[in-house]
Amino acid sequence: MVSGAGGGGNDVQWCFSQVKGAIDDDVAEADIISTVEFNHSGELLATGDKGGRVVIFQQETENKSQPQCRSEYNVYSTFQSHEPEFDYLKSLEIEEKINKIRWLPQKNAAQFLLSTNDKTIKLWKISERDKRPEGYNLKEEDGRYRDATTITTLRVPVFRPMDLMVEASPRRVFANAHTYHINSISVNSDNETYLSADDLRINLWHLEITDRSFNIVDIKPANMEELTEVITAAEFHPHQCNTFVYSSSKGTIRLCDMRASALCDKHSKLFEEPEDPSNRSFFSEIISSISDVKFSHNGRYMMTRDYLSVKIWDLNMENRPVHEYLRSKLCSLYENDCIFDKFECCWNGNDSVVMTGSYNNFFRMLDRTQRRDVTLEASRESCKPRQVLKPRRVCAGGKRKKDEISVDSLDFNKKILHTAWHPQENIIAVATTNNLYIFQEKVN
Amino acid sequence: MSGEVEASTEEQQEMQDTVVSPEKAEEAKLKARYPHLGTRPGGSDLLRKRLQKGQKYFDSGDYNMAKAKMKNKQLPTAAAEKTEITGDHIPTPQDLPQRKQSLVASKLAV
């Protein structure tokens, strides 16, 4: 029986906690959730959407009189991070969709996060204001200026409490460093630098400096006709500030050490799964493209997500299928473009369980220690408070058992691409197209 | 008797092939529907498309042609373009700022 600190494991029973977002089926493009991220303490949960907006939720401090009620996440702040732009020089339309949000570790009272669209990264400061100065000499309380001739005495303004106001302000804008589309950002453990990766290049930035960045990986071929692979994701090692990895559309992961040279085009280590050439098909390359790479919290393992599976790497590689039943549907998934969907993956707090999304609003939890997997569903039907989620089963073929869903009945428009796991507790945030579900461990 | 045994091993072999590689079966299906897909694996065409995402015009001549045609037209509902199309059914930059008309709050923040 695993308990406490993000143990997870599949003896955990998950139950519904909250759902955010509109119920109606007519989803506006702008409302499509494009990223979900807990901060380092798990107290804050940020989402980004296709409309360039960021919404931050805050976990309420626990109500001691009602221990059954686990704390809820309520809206803390929301702001427009990015806006649509048009690059006249290149005739390029730049979407405002937030591709990634990454939190900085907290250093003082304020919170900082990096948010990025295809071209520009912004550092946002989120700060609280719960007092304001009152008793100005030259101004009335409502801001109007007082007639100077009526002032006969001087007073010292004092701070008085006010209703909490949460303000988000852009502190840095890191622009014009990417010719191609940014897919990843990752804050270094040194808390001073971060990387941003696009299809062909990775840049290293200093958080204080916006007019300069260093290029550390460049895979652009001299002749673009020779282009065979692109960078799909990149991440810094959680503890080693000199180490980062990047994944490719060909299913390889390269580990790089910035101490080796300024330009890390030559990897220190290459990870790939040897392929049996007789198994190769038209789809092989597309489905081997890695859509996400994540280091475990302890930095000992790496997890990658490709179309049909999650792989956990160290010196060996552990292959965990996510939805293998889709292999016999690849033709239609190619026709409806679903084969290009980019799923993300995440680790629980103690690196014993990994989670990733699938179709039909299903998501999968893969237990590393017990090698058991479970499929759960984020749906409006299981929205009663503390309702326990029932495992789901997909029937790949043959006789469908009761309670199973057949592959052909799966709704491929209902995709869960983004999921996040609280760094310490068994609380997960799962984003369907336009709703955010929060589930937590059942507490007796 | 032996004829039957042979037939069933052949069947088994076929079943084996499809069971062993559902991917190959799917590939065959795809090739049957789109014979022009040819020998190139789903690689460089897709990479190029990915890198060109957001490209609206081929050159300034194209842009000016589109602008001239757009002068008297309403903004057409933009269809999802998957191929590298340029031409007169693309909104002009003057129309783009309309996208950020009212900054509507996210429904998650309600």
XYZ file of C-alpha atoms in Angstrom:
554
model
C 0.000 0.000 0.000
C 1.715 3.128 -1.186
C 0.835 6.238 0.718
C 1.706 9.900 0.832
C 4.203 11.861 -1.199
C 3.080 11.284 -4.756
C 3.348 7.527 -4.378
C 0.774 6.847 -6.999
C 0.990 3.250 -7.957
C -2.117 1.611 -9.206
C -3.465 0.855 -5.744
C -4.381 4.526 -5.673
C -8.015 5.137 -6.351
C -8.543 8.325 -8.278
C -11.615 10.415 -7.790
C -13.053 13.455 -9.374
C -12.249 16.760 -7.775
C -13.027 19.624 -10.145
C -13.614 20.524 -13.764
C -13.026 23.941 -15.326
C -14.332 25.310 -18.562
C -17.503 25.480 -20.617
C -19.842 22.523 -20.895
C -21.210 23.186 -24.345
C -19.893 21.144 -27.217
C -19.368 24.102 -29.495
C -15.744 24.802 -28.682
C -14.220 28.090 -29.814
C -10.672 27.709 -31.226
C -9.322 30.116 -28.656
C -10.521 27.920 -25.793
C -8.478 24.893 -26.812
C -6.060 24.206 -23.970
C -2.500 23.944 -25.231
C -0.412 23.512 -22.091
C -0.818 22.611 -18.392
C 1.889 22.962 -15.742
C 2.108 22.777 -11.943
C 4.668 25.035 -10.262
C 7.457 23.575 -8.118
C 5.415 23.409 -4.933
C 2.220 22.320 -6.652
C 0.350 25.203 -5.123
C -0.181 26.844 -8.499
C -1.467 25.303 -11.713
C -1.126 27.204 -14.985
C -2.899 26.597 -18.280
C -2.294 28.193 -21.664
C -4.680 28.165 -24.596
C -4.843 28.712 -28.315
C -6.123 32.242 -27.768
C -2.839 33.226 -26.102
C -4.331 33.409 -22.622
C -2.890 32.068 -19.395
C -5.070 31.083 -16.439
C -3.444 30.313 -13.093
C -5.229 28.373 -10.375
C -4.183 28.326 -6.740
C -4.663 25.490 -4.295
C -6.630 26.622 -1.281
C -5.054 26.056 2.077
C -6.628 22.988 3.627
C -9.702 23.324 5.690
C -8.799 21.690 8.965
C -12.392 21.240 10.061
C -13.160 19.161 6.998
C -10.243 16.833 6.373
C -12.231 14.911 3.760
C -12.366 17.932 1.533
C -9.049 18.059 -0.202
C -8.126 21.550 -1.168
C -9.508 22.942 -4.376
C -7.880 24.901 -7.129
C -9.463 28.290 -7.740
C -8.670 31.003 -10.227
C -5.776 33.090 -9.009
C -4.852 35.147 -12.028
C -5.550 35.317 -15.753
C -3.936 37.399 -18.449
C -3.357 37.675 -22.159
C 0.179 36.462 -22.669
C 0.591 36.563 -26.437
C -1.294 38.116 -29.319
C -1.489 37.179 -32.979
C 1.141 38.845 -35.129
C 2.060 39.050 -38.775
C 5.677 39.044 -39.878
C 5.586 41.253 -42.967
C 9.146 40.486 -43.949
C 8.559 36.752 -44.197
C 4.827 36.792 -44.906
C 4.369 34.647 -41.886
C 1.353 34.530 -39.617
C 2.362 34.044 -36.003
C -0.186 32.305 -33.827
C -0.805 33.476 -30.305
C -1.217 29.902 -29.080
C 0.793 29.240 -25.932
C 2.983 26.249 -26.709
C 4.582 25.866 -23.299
C 4.570 27.343 -19.815
C 7.409 26.701 -17.408
C 7.569 28.002 -13.845
C 10.715 29.392 -12.271
C 11.486 28.172 -8.747
C 10.220 30.700 -6.261
C 12.843 33.110 -4.936
C 10.757 35.762 -3.238
C 7.135 36.700 -2.674
C 6.374 36.916 -6.378
C 5.950 34.000 -8.796
C 7.579 33.922 -12.200
C 6.770 31.881 -15.269
C 7.960 31.674 -18.838
C 5.339 31.379 -21.551
C 6.035 30.967 -25.223
C 4.254 30.935 -28.559
C 5.889 29.945 -31.841
C 8.321 32.861 -31.877
C 8.512 34.821 -28.635
C 9.154 33.847 -25.026
C 7.941 36.077 -22.218
C 8.811 36.162 -18.538
C 5.768 37.035 -16.443
C 5.800 38.180 -12.852
C 2.738 37.340 -10.806
C 2.590 39.288 -7.593
C 0.082 39.898 -4.867
C -0.979 43.219 -3.568
C -2.937 43.199 -0.353
C -2.227 46.648 0.997
C -2.286 50.098 -0.451
C -1.002 53.435 0.697
C -3.624 55.862 1.910
C -3.471 59.391 3.166
C -1.646 61.181 0.406
C -1.198 64.888 0.824
C -1.728 65.944 -2.771
C -4.363 63.443 -3.857
C -7.833 62.456 -2.684
C -8.544 58.793 -2.058
C -10.198 58.492 -5.456
C -7.121 59.892 -7.194
C -8.271 63.415 -7.899
C -5.724 66.043 -7.148
C -6.383 68.271 -4.175
C -6.237 71.998 -4.526
C -2.792 72.833 -3.110
C -4.031 76.029 -1.544
C -6.410 74.088 0.722
C -3.671 72.014 2.269
C -2.794 73.245 5.728
C -1.192 70.217 7.364
C 1.025 67.385 6.264
C 0.474 63.764 7.013
C 2.453 60.602 6.383
C 0.696 58.099 4.092
C 0.227 54.682 5.677
C -0.388 51.225 4.243
C -3.837 49.859 4.880
C -5.106 46.370 3.988
C -7.155 45.964 0.829
C -8.797 43.071 -1.015
C -6.172 40.807 -2.498
C -5.246 41.771 -6.018
C -3.094 39.524 -8.137
C -1.185 41.287 -10.874
C 0.603 39.775 -13.829
C 3.174 41.887 -15.586
C 5.549 41.027 -18.423
C 9.072 41.523 -17.137
C 11.088 40.314 -20.120
C 10.364 39.650 -23.753
C 12.790 37.309 -25.517
C 12.100 37.818 -29.188
C 13.599 37.408 -32.641
C 15.807 34.454 -31.902
C 13.895 31.727 -33.684
C 13.441 31.320 -37.403
C 11.368 28.179 -36.918
C 8.597 27.332 -34.495
C 9.415 27.054 -30.807
C 8.329 23.698 -29.378
C 10.015 23.682 -25.953
C 11.406 25.845 -23.201
C 13.219 24.533 -20.161
C 14.572 26.357 -17.110
C 18.049 25.321 -16.011
C 18.726 24.124 -12.471
C 21.146 27.046 -12.152
C 18.053 29.272 -12.078
C 19.793 31.800 -14.282
C 19.486 30.375 -17.751
C 16.943 28.563 -19.856
C 16.806 26.965 -23.271
C 14.312 27.396 -26.086
C 14.101 24.886 -28.927
C 12.579 25.208 -32.379
C 12.474 22.682 -35.229
C 16.128 23.097 -36.110
C 17.886 25.066 -33.391
C 18.225 25.327 -29.639
C 19.157 28.609 -27.955
C 20.440 29.315 -24.483
C 19.239 32.473 -22.756
C 20.032 34.286 -19.570
C 16.840 35.256 -17.759
C 18.080 38.821 -17.312
C 19.237 39.378 -20.888
C 16.784 39.727 -23.733
C 18.879 41.068 -26.570
C 21.184 38.120 -26.870
C 21.019 34.347 -26.841
C 23.552 31.659 -27.597
C 22.885 29.011 -30.163
C 23.833 25.638 -28.697
C 22.369 23.203 -31.212
C 21.936 23.722 -34.932
C 20.804 20.842 -37.100
C 19.908 22.879 -40.146
C 21.536 21.260 -43.171
C 23.401 23.467 -45.645
C 20.952 22.309 -48.260
C 17.372 22.180 -47.012
C 16.610 19.438 -49.505
C 18.716 17.193 -47.298
C 16.546 17.789 -44.251
C 15.596 14.466 -42.713
C 14.731 15.225 -39.127
C 13.622 18.047 -36.854
C 13.901 18.732 -33.144
C 10.655 17.917 -31.387
C 11.355 18.582 -27.686
C 14.183 19.576 -25.366
C 14.754 19.670 -21.625
C 17.478 20.486 -19.128
C 18.550 17.849 -16.636
C 16.861 18.599 -13.285
C 20.143 18.766 -11.329
C 23.067 18.874 -13.736
C 23.103 22.367 -15.151
C 25.425 21.389 -17.986
C 23.245 18.588 -19.363
C 20.213 18.711 -21.607
C 18.451 16.362 -24.001
C 16.600 16.867 -27.222
C 14.385 14.483 -29.130
C 13.802 14.218 -32.843
C 11.110 13.354 -35.350
C 13.055 10.191 -36.124
C 12.674 8.816 -32.615
C 16.165 9.526 -31.325
C 17.192 11.342 -28.159
C 20.494 13.134 -27.863
C 22.069 13.959 -24.542
C 24.383 16.969 -24.698
C 26.958 18.389 -22.337
C 27.529 22.117 -22.591
C 30.967 21.781 -21.041
C 32.181 19.820 -24.055
C 31.880 22.685 -26.526
C 30.001 25.886 -27.204
C 28.018 24.344 -30.014
C 26.566 21.019 -28.934
C 25.936 19.602 -32.377
C 27.840 16.503 -31.435
C 25.911 14.661 -28.792
C 27.515 13.066 -25.763
C 25.094 10.204 -25.933
C 22.549 9.049 -28.475
C 19.527 7.001 -27.499
C 17.546 5.141 -30.081
C 15.696 1.911 -30.384
C 17.134 -0.367 -33.031
C 14.512 -0.993 -35.655
C 13.852 -4.230 -37.414
C 13.976 -3.230 -41.092
C 11.509 -5.929 -42.013
C 8.913 -4.232 -39.830
C 9.324 -0.921 -41.540
C 6.202 0.569 -43.105
C 5.020 3.880 -44.489
C 3.976 4.822 -41.000
C 7.163 3.875 -39.174
C 8.826 7.241 -39.211
C 5.685 9.194 -38.423
C 4.773 7.090 -35.407
C 8.317 7.018 -34.082
C 8.472 10.814 -33.920
C 8.879 11.803 -30.290
C 6.331 14.354 -29.134
C 7.584 14.855 -25.580
C 10.646 14.149 -23.452
C 10.764 14.455 -19.660
C 13.466 13.692 -17.140
C 12.351 11.930 -13.969
C 12.455 14.113 -10.859
C 15.543 12.322 -9.598
C 17.273 12.824 -12.923
C 18.090 9.149 -13.370
C 15.620 8.379 -16.125
C 14.168 9.964 -19.209
C 10.725 9.349 -20.600
C 9.731 9.874 -24.215
C 6.324 9.759 -25.841
C 5.857 8.678 -29.424
C 2.556 8.035 -31.124
C 1.798 4.601 -29.741
C 3.957 4.263 -26.649
C 5.805 5.750 -23.726
C 9.446 4.746 -23.349
C 11.488 5.046 -20.210
C 15.223 5.173 -20.748
C 18.350 4.857 -18.761
C 21.024 2.490 -19.919
C 18.230 0.082 -20.758
C 14.938 1.083 -22.235
C 11.558 0.117 -20.966
C 8.836 0.179 -23.589
C 5.292 0.727 -22.371
C 2.520 0.706 -24.947
C -0.162 3.326 -24.448
C -2.758 2.427 -27.018
C -1.373 -0.384 -29.111
C -4.868 -1.057 -30.475
C -4.362 1.976 -32.713
C -1.722 0.189 -34.751
C -4.445 -1.457 -36.794
C -6.081 1.928 -37.415
C -3.053 3.778 -38.754
C -4.534 4.212 -42.215
C -7.545 6.194 -41.003
C -5.454 7.994 -38.395
C -3.197 9.173 -41.223
C -6.184 10.298 -43.277
C -7.717 12.324 -40.467
C -4.303 13.685 -39.393
C -4.576 12.224 -35.891
C -1.304 10.411 -36.462
C 0.401 13.801 -36.084
C -1.123 14.513 -32.677
C 1.547 15.410 -30.155
C 0.931 13.783 -26.804
C 2.809 14.835 -23.690
C 3.743 12.713 -20.695
C 4.625 13.313 -17.068
C 6.113 11.684 -13.955
C 4.612 11.541 -10.491
C 6.503 13.020 -7.556
C 8.574 9.979 -6.671
C 9.040 8.782 -10.263
C 7.157 5.533 -9.710
C 4.259 6.207 -12.078
C 4.042 7.950 -15.426
C 0.957 9.372 -17.087
C 0.020 10.235 -20.628
C -3.122 10.993 -22.611
C -4.942 9.151 -25.372
C -8.163 9.451 -27.364
C -11.810 9.377 -26.280
C -10.736 11.521 -23.325
C -8.889 8.540 -21.926
C -5.597 8.838 -20.116
C -3.189 6.140 -19.019
C -1.185 5.610 -15.867
C 1.757 3.255 -16.137
C 3.205 1.956 -12.901
C 6.927 1.334 -13.125
C 7.388 -0.697 -9.998
C 4.385 -2.958 -10.285
C 4.225 -2.978 -14.059
C 0.488 -2.485 -14.005
C -1.341 0.003 -16.176
C -4.730 1.600 -15.894
C -6.862 3.573 -18.310
C -9.109 6.284 -16.889
C -11.494 8.743 -18.482
C -12.073 12.456 -18.022
C -15.727 12.921 -18.732
C -18.608 15.031 -17.608
C -20.385 11.838 -16.582
C -18.009 11.187 -13.708
C -18.221 14.661 -12.266
C -19.796 14.027 -8.915
C -17.602 15.205 -6.051
C -15.245 12.474 -4.863
C -16.673 10.030 -7.385
C -14.096 7.308 -7.919
C -12.934 6.821 -11.491
C -13.587 3.410 -12.927
C -10.877 1.819 -15.057
C -11.763 1.668 -18.745
C -10.949 -1.069 -21.185
C -10.648 -0.933 -24.926
C -11.443 -3.992 -26.930
C -9.068 -4.331 -29.855
C -10.976 -6.967 -31.699
C -12.986 -10.081 -31.237
C -15.805 -10.275 -28.793
C -16.405 -7.130 -26.827
C -16.928 -7.768 -23.156
C -19.403 -5.816 -21.092
C -17.961 -2.421 -20.039
C -15.409 -2.470 -22.817
C -15.314 0.050 -25.607
C -14.432 -1.090 -29.077
C -11.646 0.689 -30.955
C -14.092 1.730 -33.631
C -16.237 3.611 -31.136
C -13.391 5.758 -29.871
C -13.867 9.462 -30.444
C -10.609 10.706 -31.997
C -11.667 14.311 -31.610
C -11.579 13.935 -27.860
C -7.854 13.952 -27.250
C -5.976 14.422 -24.041
C -2.635 15.857 -25.116
C -1.645 17.687 -21.946
C -1.472 16.279 -18.426
C 0.353 17.360 -15.268
C 1.075 15.691 -11.926
C 1.456 17.640 -8.698
C 5.139 17.393 -7.666
C 4.373 16.067 -4.180
C 0.795 14.906 -3.850
C -1.489 12.612 -5.771
C -3.300 15.415 -7.550
C -3.416 15.436 -11.337
C -4.566 17.980 -13.890
C -5.860 16.577 -17.174
C -6.792 18.817 -20.094
C -9.411 17.703 -22.604
C -9.923 19.946 -25.626
C -11.312 22.859 -23.682
C -11.851 21.639 -20.122
C -9.433 21.186 -17.276
C -10.124 18.240 -14.956
C -8.547 17.914 -11.561
C -8.481 14.499 -9.939
C -7.052 13.464 -6.635
C -6.380 10.392 -4.587
C -9.356 9.049 -2.693
C -9.000 9.873 0.967
C -11.028 7.796 3.351
C -6.799 -35.090 -45.945
C -3.371 -33.686 -46.732
C -4.916 -31.042 -49.076
C -6.948 -29.689 -46.185
C -3.927 -29.587 -43.944
C -1.986 -27.613 -46.576
C -4.795 -25.111 -47.073
C -5.074 -24.499 -43.379
C -1.309 -23.907 -42.952
C -1.490 -21.411 -45.812
C -4.385 -19.683 -44.116
C -2.436 -19.742 -40.900
C 0.520 -18.137 -42.655
C -1.726 -15.358 -44.026
C -3.279 -14.810 -40.647
C 0.211 -14.847 -39.182
C 1.322 -12.130 -41.607
C -1.568 -9.837 -40.767
C -1.362 -10.615 -37.066
C 2.376 -10.059 -36.998
C 2.102 -6.768 -38.817
C -1.159 -4.854 -38.558
C 0.927 -1.870 -39.571
C 1.738 -3.416 -42.936
C -1.936 -4.211 -43.455
C -2.772 -0.568 -42.761
C -0.046 0.544 -45.148
C -1.540 -1.634 -47.874
C -4.940 -0.070 -47.225
C -3.457 3.424 -47.512
C -1.611 2.650 -50.719
C -4.782 1.233 -52.201
C -6.635 4.468 -51.502
C -3.821 6.819 -52.479
C -1.665 5.137 -55.107
C 0.286 8.360 -55.765
C 1.744 8.316 -52.262
C 4.577 6.426 -53.846
C 7.817 5.213 -52.401
C 8.712 8.209 -50.265
C 8.003 7.379 -46.647
C 5.958 9.919 -44.728
C 9.063 11.965 -44.070
C 10.359 14.990 -45.914
C 7.062 16.261 -47.334
C 5.715 16.455 -43.838
C 8.851 18.061 -42.461
C 8.684 20.746 -45.094
C 5.026 21.382 -44.364
C 5.816 21.620 -40.684
C 8.540 24.185 -41.242
C 6.350 26.233 -43.547
C 3.471 26.514 -41.105
C 2.055 30.008 -41.026
C 3.388 30.960 -44.458
C 0.770 33.114 -46.078
C 2.222 34.393 -49.337
C 4.872 33.230 -51.731
C 6.238 36.707 -52.426
C 5.221 40.348 -52.481
C 3.672 39.935 -55.929
C 1.408 37.294 -54.505
C 0.575 39.504 -51.543
C -0.330 42.441 -53.774
C -2.491 40.277 -55.988
C -4.344 39.050 -52.957
C -4.695 42.575 -51.644
C -6.125 43.790 -54.941
C -8.665 40.995 -55.073
C -9.570 41.424 -51.430
C -10.384 45.116 -51.819
C -14.010 44.527 -52.581
C -14.540 41.262 -50.813
C -15.493 40.383 -47.289
C -13.088 38.398 -45.251
C -13.766 34.807 -46.304
C -14.013 32.177 -43.630
C -10.525 30.775 -43.652
C -10.490 27.125 -44.581
C -7.921 24.921 -42.943
C -5.126 24.852 -45.471
C -2.971 21.816 -45.399
C -0.989 22.308 -48.596
C 1.272 25.180 -49.541
C -1.373 27.289 -51.196
C -0.885 30.885 -52.184
C -3.421 33.006 -53.965
C -6.490 35.071 -53.560
C -8.416 33.276 -50.875
C -6.080 34.217 -48.079
C -6.870 37.074 -45.696
C -4.685 40.146 -45.988
C -2.719 41.599 -43.079
C -5.255 44.394 -42.754
C -7.790 41.784 -41.852
C -5.652 40.006 -39.331
C -5.876 42.542 -36.503
C -9.579 41.735 -36.402
C -8.620 38.517 -34.713
C -7.749 40.293 -31.533
C -10.864 42.442 -31.439
C -12.167 41.960 -27.945
C -9.909 40.332 -25.434
C -12.370 37.807 -24.139
C -11.511 36.133 -20.875
C -10.842 32.411 -20.863
C -13.804 30.217 -19.916
C -11.531 28.389 -17.483
C -11.397 31.555 -15.406
C -15.107 31.750 -14.836
